[in-house]
mmCIF file of C-alpha atoms and ligand atoms in Angstrom:
data_model
loop_
_atom_site.group_PDB
_atom_site.id
_atom_site.type_symbol
_atom_site.label_atom_id
_atom_site.label_comp_id
_atom_site.label_asym_id
_atom_site.label_seq_id
_atom_site.Cartn_x
_atom_site.Cartn_y
_atom_site.Cartn_z
ATOM 1 C CA MET Q 1 16.005 -17.168 1.824
ATOM 2 C CA GLU Q 2 13.305 -17.792 -0.759
ATOM 3 C CA ILE Q 3 10.345 -15.500 -1.468
ATOM 4 C CA VAL Q 4 7.230 -15.292 -3.612
ATOM 5 C CA LEU Q 5 6.648 -11.833 -5.079
ATOM 6 C CA LEU Q 6 3.171 -10.762 -6.181
ATOM 7 C CA GLY Q 7 3.063 -7.577 -8.251
ATOM 8 C CA SER Q 8 6.626 -7.846 -9.541
ATOM 9 C CA SER Q 9 6.378 -5.357 -12.424
ATOM 10 C CA GLY Q 10 5.273 -2.379 -10.317
ATOM 11 C CA SER Q 11 7.320 0.147 -8.416
ATOM 12 C CA ILE Q 12 7.551 -1.853 -5.159
ATOM 13 C CA GLY Q 13 7.918 -5.116 -7.088
ATOM 14 C CA SER Q 14 10.912 -3.991 -9.115
ATOM 15 C CA GLN Q 15 12.565 -2.477 -6.037
ATOM 16 C CA THR Q 16 11.983 -5.772 -4.196
ATOM 17 C CA LEU Q 17 13.911 -7.488 -6.999
ATOM 18 C CA ASP Q 18 16.737 -4.932 -6.502
ATOM 19 C CA VAL Q 19 16.868 -5.998 -2.852
ATOM 20 C CA ALA Q 20 16.785 -9.676 -3.881
ATOM 21 C CA ARG Q 21 19.690 -9.119 -6.303
ATOM 22 C CA ARG Q 22 21.803 -7.308 -3.704
ATOM 23 C CA HIS Q 23 21.256 -9.885 -0.958
ATOM 24 C CA LYS Q 24 21.058 -13.037 -3.071
ATOM 25 C CA ILE Q 25 17.462 -13.752 -2.080
ATOM 26 C CA LEU Q 26 15.936 -16.542 -4.164
ATOM 27 C CA ILE Q 27 12.646 -16.022 -5.978
ATOM 28 C CA LYS Q 28 10.248 -18.956 -5.949
ATOM 29 C CA GLY Q 29 7.285 -17.265 -7.624
ATOM 30 C CA LEU Q 30 6.513 -14.068 -9.540
ATOM 31 C CA ALA Q 31 3.158 -12.575 -10.494
ATOM 32 C CA VAL Q 32 2.008 -9.538 -12.482
ATOM 33 C CA LYS Q 33 -1.344 -8.055 -13.459
ATOM 34 C CA SER Q 34 -0.724 -7.980 -17.226
ATOM 35 C CA SER Q 35 2.907 -6.945 -17.934
ATOM 36 C CA VAL Q 36 4.010 -10.262 -19.385
ATOM 37 C CA GLN Q 37 6.996 -8.789 -21.212
ATOM 38 C CA THR Q 38 8.488 -7.569 -17.929
ATOM 39 C CA LEU Q 39 7.563 -10.847 -16.262
ATOM 40 C CA GLU Q 40 9.386 -12.826 -18.956
ATOM 41 C CA LEU Q 41 12.589 -10.828 -18.391
ATOM 42 C CA GLN Q 42 12.292 -11.222 -14.623
ATOM 43 C CA ALA Q 43 11.592 -14.941 -14.934
ATOM 44 C CA ARG Q 44 14.670 -15.437 -17.126
ATOM 45 C CA GLU Q 45 16.836 -13.585 -14.619
ATOM 46 C CA PHE Q 46 15.495 -15.100 -11.365
ATOM 47 C CA ASN Q 47 14.374 -18.518 -12.586
ATOM 48 C CA PRO Q 48 11.330 -18.995 -10.305
ATOM 49 C CA HIS Q 49 9.475 -22.330 -10.034
ATOM 50 C CA CYS Q 50 6.258 -20.688 -11.001
ATOM 51 C CA VAL Q 51 4.855 -17.449 -12.514
ATOM 52 C CA CYS Q 52 1.351 -16.045 -12.797
ATOM 53 C CA VAL Q 53 -0.442 -13.373 -14.802
ATOM 54 C CA TYR Q 54 -3.605 -12.080 -13.135
ATOM 55 C CA ASP Q 55 -5.318 -11.044 -16.368
ATOM 56 C CA GLU Q 56 -6.202 -14.354 -18.053
ATOM 57 C CA ASN Q 57 -6.125 -12.766 -21.519
ATOM 58 C CA TYR Q 58 -2.325 -12.772 -21.310
ATOM 59 C CA TYR Q 59 -1.973 -16.416 -20.280
ATOM 60 C CA THR Q 60 -1.271 -17.843 -23.756
ATOM 61 C CA ASP Q 61 1.195 -15.050 -24.525
ATOM 62 C CA LEU Q 62 3.093 -15.725 -21.290
ATOM 63 C CA LYS Q 63 3.039 -19.491 -21.827
ATOM 64 C CA THR Q 64 4.524 -19.030 -25.318
ATOM 65 C CA ARG Q 65 7.184 -16.653 -24.058
ATOM 66 C CA LEU Q 66 8.369 -19.171 -21.455
ATOM 67 C CA ALA Q 67 7.860 -22.322 -23.574
ATOM 68 C CA ASP Q 68 11.607 -23.072 -23.614
ATOM 69 C CA THR Q 69 11.850 -23.031 -19.778
ATOM 70 C CA LYS Q 70 10.695 -25.379 -17.022
ATOM 71 C CA ILE Q 71 8.775 -22.577 -15.290
ATOM 72 C CA GLU Q 72 5.169 -23.410 -14.473
ATOM 73 C CA VAL Q 73 2.749 -20.777 -15.804
ATOM 74 C CA LEU Q 74 -0.494 -19.922 -13.979
ATOM 75 C CA CYS Q 75 -3.160 -17.246 -14.356
ATOM 76 C CA GLY Q 76 -6.043 -15.482 -12.668
ATOM 77 C CA ASN Q 77 -6.997 -15.048 -9.044
ATOM 78 C CA GLU Q 78 -6.653 -18.797 -8.535
ATOM 79 C CA GLY Q 79 -3.079 -18.696 -9.818
ATOM 80 C CA MET Q 80 -2.237 -15.745 -7.551
ATOM 81 C CA CYS Q 81 -3.611 -17.616 -4.527
ATOM 82 C CA LYS Q 82 -1.710 -20.772 -5.483
ATOM 83 C CA LEU Q 83 1.516 -18.764 -5.688
ATOM 84 C CA ALA Q 84 0.805 -17.087 -2.344
ATOM 85 C CA ALA Q 85 0.376 -20.511 -0.731
ATOM 86 C CA MET Q 86 3.661 -22.005 -2.062
ATOM 87 C CA SER Q 87 6.034 -23.079 0.645
ATOM 88 C CA CYS Q 88 8.539 -20.215 1.053
ATOM 89 C CA ASP Q 89 10.133 -17.962 3.688
ATOM 90 C CA MET Q 90 7.980 -14.968 2.856
ATOM 91 C CA VAL Q 91 5.321 -13.742 0.462
ATOM 92 C CA VAL Q 92 5.782 -10.135 -0.648
ATOM 93 C CA ASN Q 93 2.411 -8.727 -1.679
ATOM 94 C CA ALA Q 94 2.996 -5.654 -3.838
ATOM 95 C CA VAL Q 95 -0.238 -5.927 -5.802
ATOM 96 C CA VAL Q 96 -2.171 -2.682 -6.293
ATOM 97 C CA GLY Q 97 -5.831 -2.642 -5.252
ATOM 98 C CA MET Q 98 -8.386 -5.142 -3.993
ATOM 99 C CA ALA Q 99 -6.913 -7.906 -6.168
ATOM 100 C CA GLY Q 100 -4.356 -8.330 -3.391
ATOM 101 C CA LEU Q 101 -6.852 -9.377 -0.736
ATOM 102 C CA GLU Q 102 -7.480 -13.040 -1.584
ATOM 103 C CA PRO Q 103 -3.799 -13.847 -2.174
ATOM 104 C CA THR Q 104 -3.033 -12.308 1.249
ATOM 105 C CA LEU Q 105 -5.603 -14.591 2.874
ATOM 106 C CA ALA Q 106 -4.274 -17.575 0.907
ATOM 107 C CA ALA Q 107 -0.750 -16.877 2.155
ATOM 108 C CA ILE Q 108 -1.967 -16.645 5.755
ATOM 109 C CA GLU Q 109 -3.980 -19.844 5.365
ATOM 110 C CA ALA Q 110 -0.794 -21.604 4.195
ATOM 111 C CA GLY Q 111 1.097 -20.223 7.201
ATOM 112 C CA ASN Q 112 3.367 -18.001 5.126
ATOM 113 C CA LYS Q 113 4.883 -14.838 6.549
ATOM 114 C CA ILE Q 114 3.756 -11.781 4.636
ATOM 115 C CA ALA Q 115 5.478 -8.536 3.795
ATOM 116 C CA LEU Q 116 2.616 -6.307 2.775
ATOM 117 C CA ALA Q 117 2.782 -3.336 0.429
ATOM 118 C CA ASN Q 118 -0.808 -3.776 -0.748
ATOM 119 C CA LYS Q 119 -2.494 -1.169 1.444
ATOM 120 C CA GLU Q 120 -5.949 -1.786 -0.030
ATOM 121 C CA THR Q 121 -5.815 -5.275 1.543
ATOM 122 C CA LEU Q 122 -5.695 -3.750 4.999
ATOM 123 C CA ALA Q 123 -7.951 -0.827 4.202
ATOM 124 C CA ALA Q 124 -10.751 -2.957 2.781
ATOM 125 C CA GLY Q 125 -10.269 -6.266 4.558
ATOM 126 C CA GLY Q 126 -8.083 -5.348 7.508
ATOM 127 C CA GLU Q 127 -10.287 -6.761 10.239
ATOM 128 C CA LEU Q 128 -10.569 -10.105 8.458
ATOM 129 C CA VAL Q 129 -6.871 -10.257 7.524
ATOM 130 C CA MET Q 130 -5.688 -9.448 11.047
ATOM 131 C CA LYS Q 131 -8.120 -11.967 12.554
ATOM 132 C CA CYS Q 132 -6.845 -14.731 10.242
ATOM 133 C CA ALA Q 133 -3.211 -13.767 10.878
ATOM 134 C CA LYS Q 134 -3.791 -13.860 14.638
ATOM 135 C CA GLU Q 135 -5.332 -17.328 14.424
ATOM 136 C CA LYS Q 136 -2.235 -18.564 12.611
ATOM 137 C CA MET Q 137 0.034 -16.517 14.915
ATOM 138 C CA LEU Q 138 1.557 -14.799 11.914
ATOM 139 C CA GLU Q 139 2.827 -11.261 11.932
ATOM 140 C CA ILE Q 140 2.094 -9.036 8.951
ATOM 141 C CA ILE Q 141 5.200 -7.023 8.185
ATOM 142 C CA PRO Q 142 4.506 -3.646 6.594
ATOM 143 C CA ILE Q 143 6.413 -2.340 3.588
ATOM 144 C CA ASP Q 144 4.662 1.018 3.389
ATOM 145 C CA SER Q 145 7.330 3.491 4.561
ATOM 146 C CA GLU Q 146 5.230 4.976 7.378
ATOM 147 C CA HIS Q 147 4.164 1.631 8.791
ATOM 148 C CA SER Q 148 7.647 0.222 8.408
ATOM 149 C CA ALA Q 149 8.887 3.232 10.398
ATOM 150 C CA ILE Q 150 6.318 2.568 13.141
ATOM 151 C CA PHE Q 151 7.159 -1.154 13.097
ATOM 152 C CA GLN Q 152 10.848 -0.257 13.515
ATOM 153 C CA CYS Q 153 10.116 2.221 16.331
ATOM 154 C CA LEU Q 154 8.101 -0.424 18.192
ATOM 155 C CA GLU Q 155 10.866 -3.054 17.984
ATOM 156 C CA GLY Q 156 12.399 -3.775 21.365
ATOM 157 C CA ASN Q 157 9.625 -1.917 23.222
ATOM 158 C CA ASN Q 158 6.436 -3.080 24.890
ATOM 159 C CA ARG Q 159 3.652 -2.503 22.408
ATOM 160 C CA LYS Q 160 1.236 -1.701 25.219
ATOM 161 C CA ASP Q 161 3.388 1.301 26.143
ATOM 162 C CA ALA Q 162 2.846 2.889 22.715
ATOM 163 C CA VAL Q 163 0.218 5.566 23.271
ATOM 164 C CA LYS Q 164 0.262 7.421 19.975
ATOM 165 C CA LEU Q 165 1.381 6.941 16.392
ATOM 166 C CA ILE Q 166 2.548 9.976 14.435
ATOM 167 C CA LEU Q 167 1.882 9.267 10.785
ATOM 168 C CA THR Q 168 3.798 11.654 8.540
ATOM 169 C CA ALA Q 169 2.498 12.799 5.152
ATOM 170 C CA SER Q 170 4.365 14.529 2.329
ATOM 171 C CA GLY Q 171 1.259 16.579 1.589
ATOM 172 C CA GLY Q 172 1.216 15.379 -2.020
ATOM 173 C CA ALA Q 173 1.442 17.316 -5.261
ATOM 174 C CA PHE Q 174 -1.166 19.929 -4.306
ATOM 175 C CA TYR Q 175 -0.027 20.903 -0.840
ATOM 176 C CA GLY Q 176 -1.195 24.426 0.033
ATOM 177 C CA TYR Q 177 -3.770 24.549 -2.803
ATOM 178 C CA SER Q 178 -7.207 26.043 -2.168
ATOM 179 C CA LYS Q 179 -10.458 24.245 -3.093
ATOM 180 C CA GLU Q 180 -10.829 26.598 -6.074
ATOM 181 C CA ARG Q 181 -7.331 25.927 -7.344
ATOM 182 C CA LEU Q 182 -7.867 22.171 -7.052
ATOM 183 C CA ARG Q 183 -10.678 22.436 -9.601
ATOM 184 C CA THR Q 184 -8.248 23.227 -12.401
ATOM 185 C CA VAL Q 185 -5.343 20.829 -11.780
ATOM 186 C CA THR Q 186 -4.324 18.396 -14.522
ATOM 187 C CA LYS Q 187 -3.596 14.686 -14.558
ATOM 188 C CA GLN Q 188 0.064 15.370 -15.279
ATOM 189 C CA GLU Q 189 0.308 17.558 -12.176
ATOM 190 C CA ALA Q 190 -1.441 14.921 -10.057
ATOM 191 C CA LEU Q 191 1.023 12.271 -11.200
ATOM 192 C CA HIS Q 192 3.986 14.183 -9.810
ATOM 193 C CA ASN Q 193 5.007 13.523 -6.191
ATOM 194 C CA PRO Q 194 7.692 15.793 -4.715
ATOM 195 C CA ASN Q 195 9.521 13.121 -2.676
ATOM 196 C CA TRP Q 196 8.564 9.573 -3.535
ATOM 197 C CA SER Q 197 8.665 7.807 -6.865
ATOM 198 C CA MET Q 198 5.608 5.521 -6.963
ATOM 199 C CA GLY Q 199 2.983 3.971 -9.217
ATOM 200 C CA ALA Q 200 0.104 5.989 -10.728
ATOM 201 C CA LYS Q 201 -2.641 4.898 -8.290
ATOM 202 C CA VAL Q 202 -0.679 5.693 -5.136
ATOM 203 C CA THR Q 203 0.626 8.986 -6.573
ATOM 204 C CA VAL Q 204 -2.921 10.184 -7.254
ATOM 205 C CA ASP Q 205 -3.950 8.927 -3.793
ATOM 206 C CA SER Q 206 -1.081 10.912 -2.372
ATOM 207 C CA ALA Q 207 -2.308 14.076 -4.138
ATOM 208 C CA THR Q 208 -5.864 13.657 -2.762
ATOM 209 C CA LEU Q 209 -4.507 12.639 0.700
ATOM 210 C CA MET Q 210 -6.509 9.419 0.320
ATOM 211 C CA ASN Q 211 -3.167 7.667 0.545
ATOM 212 C CA LYS Q 212 -2.860 8.984 4.091
ATOM 213 C CA GLY Q 213 -6.470 8.049 4.733
ATOM 214 C CA LEU Q 214 -5.810 4.448 3.671
ATOM 215 C CA GLU Q 215 -2.617 4.458 5.713
ATOM 216 C CA PHE Q 216 -4.575 5.732 8.715
ATOM 217 C CA ILE Q 217 -6.882 2.695 8.464
ATOM 218 C CA GLU Q 218 -3.859 0.470 7.815
ATOM 219 C CA ALA Q 219 -2.234 1.744 11.045
ATOM 220 C CA VAL Q 220 -5.386 1.107 13.082
ATOM 221 C CA ARG Q 221 -5.510 -2.483 11.810
ATOM 222 C CA LEU Q 222 -1.814 -3.368 11.822
ATOM 223 C CA PHE Q 223 -0.948 -1.988 15.230
ATOM 224 C CA GLY Q 224 -4.322 -2.438 16.945
ATOM 225 C CA MET Q 225 -4.567 1.264 17.805
ATOM 226 C CA LYS Q 226 -7.698 3.338 18.332
ATOM 227 C CA PRO Q 227 -8.283 5.972 15.623
ATOM 228 C CA GLU Q 228 -7.866 8.756 18.198
ATOM 229 C CA GLN Q 229 -4.372 7.474 18.983
ATOM 230 C CA ILE Q 230 -3.140 8.297 15.475
ATOM 231 C CA GLU Q 231 -2.115 11.782 14.426
ATOM 232 C CA VAL Q 232 -1.440 12.691 10.813
ATOM 233 C CA VAL Q 233 1.259 15.340 10.467
ATOM 234 C CA VAL Q 234 2.258 16.966 7.189
ATOM 235 C CA HIS Q 235 6.030 16.830 6.942
ATOM 236 C CA ARG Q 236 7.020 18.091 3.521
ATOM 237 C CA GLN Q 237 10.591 16.813 3.512
ATOM 238 C CA SER Q 238 9.697 13.113 4.093
ATOM 239 C CA ILE Q 239 12.805 12.641 6.247
ATOM 240 C CA ILE Q 240 10.936 11.422 9.330
ATOM 241 C CA HIS Q 241 8.979 8.449 8.007
ATOM 242 C CA SER Q 242 6.733 8.244 11.104
ATOM 243 C CA ALA Q 243 7.111 8.066 14.881
ATOM 244 C CA VAL Q 244 5.722 6.468 18.022
ATOM 245 C CA GLU Q 245 5.030 8.193 21.322
ATOM 246 C CA PHE Q 246 5.364 6.015 24.408
ATOM 247 C CA ALA Q 247 3.705 6.338 27.819
ATOM 248 C CA ASP Q 248 6.888 7.763 29.347
ATOM 249 C CA GLY Q 249 6.753 10.725 26.950
ATOM 250 C CA SER Q 250 9.571 9.502 24.710
ATOM 251 C CA VAL Q 251 9.005 9.784 20.982
ATOM 252 C CA ILE Q 252 10.961 7.393 18.783
ATOM 253 C CA ALA Q 253 11.120 8.219 15.083
ATOM 254 C CA GLN Q 254 12.693 6.568 12.054
ATOM 255 C CA LEU Q 255 14.568 8.854 9.673
ATOM 256 C CA GLY Q 256 16.310 8.531 6.344
ATOM 257 C CA VAL Q 257 16.448 9.758 2.785
ATOM 258 C CA PRO Q 258 13.118 8.733 1.186
ATOM 259 C CA ASP Q 259 13.855 5.490 -0.665
ATOM 260 C CA MET Q 260 11.568 2.451 -0.653
ATOM 261 C CA HIS Q 261 14.508 0.031 -0.835
ATOM 262 C CA VAL Q 262 14.971 0.541 2.923
ATOM 263 C CA PRO Q 263 11.500 -0.493 4.153
ATOM 264 C CA ILE Q 264 11.445 -3.356 1.622
ATOM 265 C CA GLN Q 265 14.821 -4.624 2.798
ATOM 266 C CA TYR Q 266 13.784 -4.250 6.440
ATOM 267 C CA ALA Q 267 10.624 -6.281 5.844
ATOM 268 C CA LEU Q 268 12.668 -9.056 4.256
ATOM 269 C CA LEU Q 269 15.758 -9.111 6.455
ATOM 270 C CA HIS Q 270 14.894 -7.567 9.831
ATOM 271 C CA PRO Q 271 16.252 -7.323 12.450
ATOM 272 C CA ALA Q 272 19.363 -7.269 10.216
ATOM 273 C CA ARG Q 273 20.237 -3.928 8.625
ATOM 274 C CA PRO Q 274 22.895 -4.672 6.005
ATOM 275 C CA GLU Q 275 24.147 -2.177 3.375
ATOM 276 C CA SER Q 276 21.245 -1.074 1.196
ATOM 277 C CA GLY Q 277 23.038 1.203 -1.240
ATOM 278 C CA VAL Q 278 20.746 4.162 -0.556
ATOM 279 C CA LYS Q 279 21.808 7.790 -0.199
ATOM 280 C CA ARG Q 280 22.878 8.758 3.338
ATOM 281 C CA LEU Q 281 21.138 11.338 5.456
ATOM 282 C CA SER Q 282 23.311 14.307 6.417
ATOM 283 C CA PHE Q 283 22.010 16.164 9.475
ATOM 284 C CA THR Q 284 24.101 19.250 8.777
ATOM 285 C CA GLU Q 285 23.120 19.479 5.127
ATOM 286 C CA MET Q 286 19.430 18.673 5.273
ATOM 287 C CA ASP Q 287 16.650 21.235 4.968
ATOM 288 C CA THR Q 288 14.733 22.586 7.908
ATOM 289 C CA LEU Q 289 12.180 19.991 8.950
ATOM 290 C CA THR Q 290 8.617 21.318 9.091
ATOM 291 C CA PHE Q 291 5.439 19.880 10.632
ATOM 292 C CA GLU Q 292 1.844 21.020 10.183
ATOM 293 C CA LYS Q 293 -1.726 19.850 10.542
ATOM 294 C CA PRO Q 294 -3.222 18.558 7.262
ATOM 295 C CA ASP Q 295 -5.836 20.753 5.548
ATOM 296 C CA GLU Q 296 -8.865 18.473 5.961
ATOM 297 C CA GLU Q 297 -11.296 21.167 4.770
ATOM 298 C CA THR Q 298 -9.756 21.085 1.303
ATOM 299 C CA PHE Q 299 -8.592 17.478 1.147
ATOM 300 C CA THR Q 300 -11.722 15.655 2.243
ATOM 301 C CA CYS Q 301 -10.550 12.099 1.523
ATOM 302 C CA LEU Q 302 -8.576 12.053 4.771
ATOM 303 C CA PRO Q 303 -11.522 12.903 7.053
ATOM 304 C CA ALA Q 304 -13.625 10.453 4.992
ATOM 305 C CA ALA Q 305 -11.195 7.667 5.866
ATOM 306 C CA LYS Q 306 -11.289 8.584 9.552
ATOM 307 C CA LYS Q 307 -15.074 8.581 9.393
ATOM 308 C CA ALA Q 308 -15.111 5.171 7.664
ATOM 309 C CA VAL Q 309 -12.922 3.556 10.297
ATOM 310 C CA ASN Q 310 -15.228 4.894 13.020
ATOM 311 C CA MET Q 311 -18.329 3.696 11.141
ATOM 312 C CA GLY Q 312 -16.958 0.133 11.295
ATOM 313 C CA ASN Q 313 -18.416 -2.855 9.416
ATOM 314 C CA ASN Q 314 -17.450 -2.621 5.767
ATOM 315 C CA ALA Q 315 -17.423 1.180 5.524
ATOM 316 C CA CYS Q 316 -13.664 1.052 4.902
ATOM 317 C CA ALA Q 317 -14.231 -1.391 2.045
ATOM 318 C CA VAL Q 318 -16.784 1.009 0.554
ATOM 319 C CA LEU Q 319 -14.384 3.931 0.924
ATOM 320 C CA ASN Q 320 -11.509 2.017 -0.636
ATOM 321 C CA ALA Q 321 -13.518 0.665 -3.566
ATOM 322 C CA ALA Q 322 -15.150 4.013 -4.316
ATOM 323 C CA ASN Q 323 -11.690 5.510 -4.400
ATOM 324 C CA GLU Q 324 -10.344 2.776 -6.689
ATOM 325 C CA ALA Q 325 -13.173 3.378 -9.156
ATOM 326 C CA ALA Q 326 -12.845 7.171 -8.951
ATOM 327 C CA VAL Q 327 -9.065 7.142 -9.438
ATOM 328 C CA GLU Q 328 -9.453 4.771 -12.382
ATOM 329 C CA ALA Q 329 -11.969 7.176 -13.945
ATOM 330 C CA PHE Q 330 -9.609 10.101 -13.332
ATOM 331 C CA LEU Q 331 -6.683 8.249 -14.941
ATOM 332 C CA GLU Q 332 -8.926 7.502 -17.939
ATOM 333 C CA ASP Q 333 -9.742 11.225 -18.237
ATOM 334 C CA LYS Q 334 -13.403 10.648 -17.392
ATOM 335 C CA ILE Q 335 -13.515 12.981 -14.377
ATOM 336 C CA GLU Q 336 -11.657 15.988 -13.002
ATOM 337 C CA PHE Q 337 -9.339 15.641 -10.016
ATOM 338 C CA PHE Q 338 -11.640 17.326 -7.465
ATOM 339 C CA MET Q 339 -14.404 14.822 -8.309
ATOM 340 C CA ILE Q 340 -12.444 11.959 -6.726
ATOM 341 C CA SER Q 341 -12.996 13.172 -3.164
ATOM 342 C CA GLU Q 342 -16.613 14.117 -3.906
ATOM 343 C CA LEU Q 343 -17.377 10.641 -5.250
ATOM 344 C CA VAL Q 344 -15.650 8.958 -2.319
ATOM 345 C CA ASN Q 345 -17.604 11.028 0.218
ATOM 346 C CA ASP Q 346 -20.882 10.477 -1.648
ATOM 347 C CA ALA Q 347 -20.319 6.722 -1.800
ATOM 348 C CA LEU Q 348 -19.528 6.569 1.907
ATOM 349 C CA GLU Q 349 -22.745 8.447 2.614
ATOM 350 C CA ASN Q 350 -25.006 6.479 0.264
ATOM 351 C CA VAL Q 351 -23.739 2.918 -0.068
ATOM 352 C CA LYS Q 352 -25.028 0.917 2.874
ATOM 353 C CA SER Q 353 -22.596 -1.809 3.802
ATOM 354 C CA ASN Q 354 -23.293 -5.243 5.237
ATOM 355 C CA ARG Q 355 -23.152 -5.721 8.979
ATOM 356 C CA SER Q 356 -20.872 -8.738 8.933
ATOM 357 C CA VAL Q 357 -17.281 -8.623 7.731
ATOM 358 C CA THR Q 358 -16.501 -11.698 5.616
ATOM 359 C CA LEU Q 359 -14.648 -12.117 2.347
ATOM 360 C CA LYS Q 360 -18.020 -12.346 0.596
ATOM 361 C CA THR Q 361 -19.447 -9.161 2.107
ATOM 362 C CA ILE Q 362 -16.189 -7.251 1.586
ATOM 363 C CA PHE Q 363 -16.450 -7.966 -2.148
ATOM 364 C CA GLU Q 364 -20.214 -7.335 -2.220
ATOM 365 C CA ASP Q 365 -19.822 -3.945 -0.581
ATOM 366 C CA SER Q 366 -16.765 -3.071 -2.643
ATOM 367 C CA ASN Q 367 -18.636 -3.911 -5.839
ATOM 368 C CA ALA Q 368 -21.638 -1.878 -4.705
ATOM 369 C CA ALA Q 369 -19.349 1.126 -4.093
ATOM 370 C CA MET Q 370 -17.697 0.749 -7.498
ATOM 371 C CA GLU Q 371 -21.094 0.475 -9.183
ATOM 372 C CA TYR Q 372 -22.241 3.577 -7.329
ATOM 373 C CA VAL Q 373 -19.234 5.596 -8.511
ATOM 374 C CA ARG Q 374 -19.559 4.362 -12.109
ATOM 375 C CA SER Q 375 -23.248 5.299 -12.138
ATOM 376 C CA LYS Q 376 -22.249 8.890 -11.319
ATOM 377 C CA LEU Q 377 -19.722 9.271 -14.170
HETATM 378 MG MG1 LIG A 401 3.271 5.439 2.484
#
């Protein structure tokens, strides 16, 4: 098996390389945003045909680093799309943010199977991506743990018999906090997730519950469900990674110790389930499992996402882009934590999106939402 991996220096990217090492999966292409030092090390270990750095300012640096090899060096969005379209068994898209959208479409256009960890792709451009994938009769295989769980629960069943998806949420770093208490939390606290080890953007999204909001939209798009067929349940222990209820009343869930190596490996090797090296789940030693409704009064990004998906058109693109800009501002210490959800809700209210959903309008509306947020800083 030979894969192209976009976003190889991030959390999902490096764990994908762990899976590749364990199962002798060949790497045909690697791409990063700007971490050329990491990319050089990875390229020397996996010897891909081609590498790419998204940020063109690092192109010369990368080219110099790999001057003694035969590896082709590309850069920019064009380079990412070229990599995504290389002939291979699967493209793993682990890019963070909207930058992942065009490479996803390029991979589909080339007829490549995609394992998708880039949730912004489906949040912002889900309708377009799913339409293109359907035309090419390609399945998008989710890497996100919740969607992988749902994908696994659906396997071997008739999809039309699935009546409800139960999307579990860890509750994030500020579970149980009041609105008042949220006003004083720090960046360091926001960057701590109790169960999952992830990148900065998704950890902050997890603390605001926007992560679950984006995953809600992702589930609507990926599995063709109506928003009212998806229930978000806070499950602090992250043992049940999500579940599906079928028409006969059966609920099938996927369980395990939280470790992203499992959904990554499943995306790459399914239906095979070889040894993954992860910690085993012990039923007699695990904590009590708890389930609650999310606090949508305090964490308003989640209801905003539900609203966006019901608004249709490019409202989800506006929501996603406003969030990207707000989280970036928070990580740069420009705004307080509680401002993220306020800015996202304001943008959704005030940025009017285009009626048609095309790549052009998705970017137009995303840019308008980012501009709107930046004008409020
Ligand atoms: Mg997730």
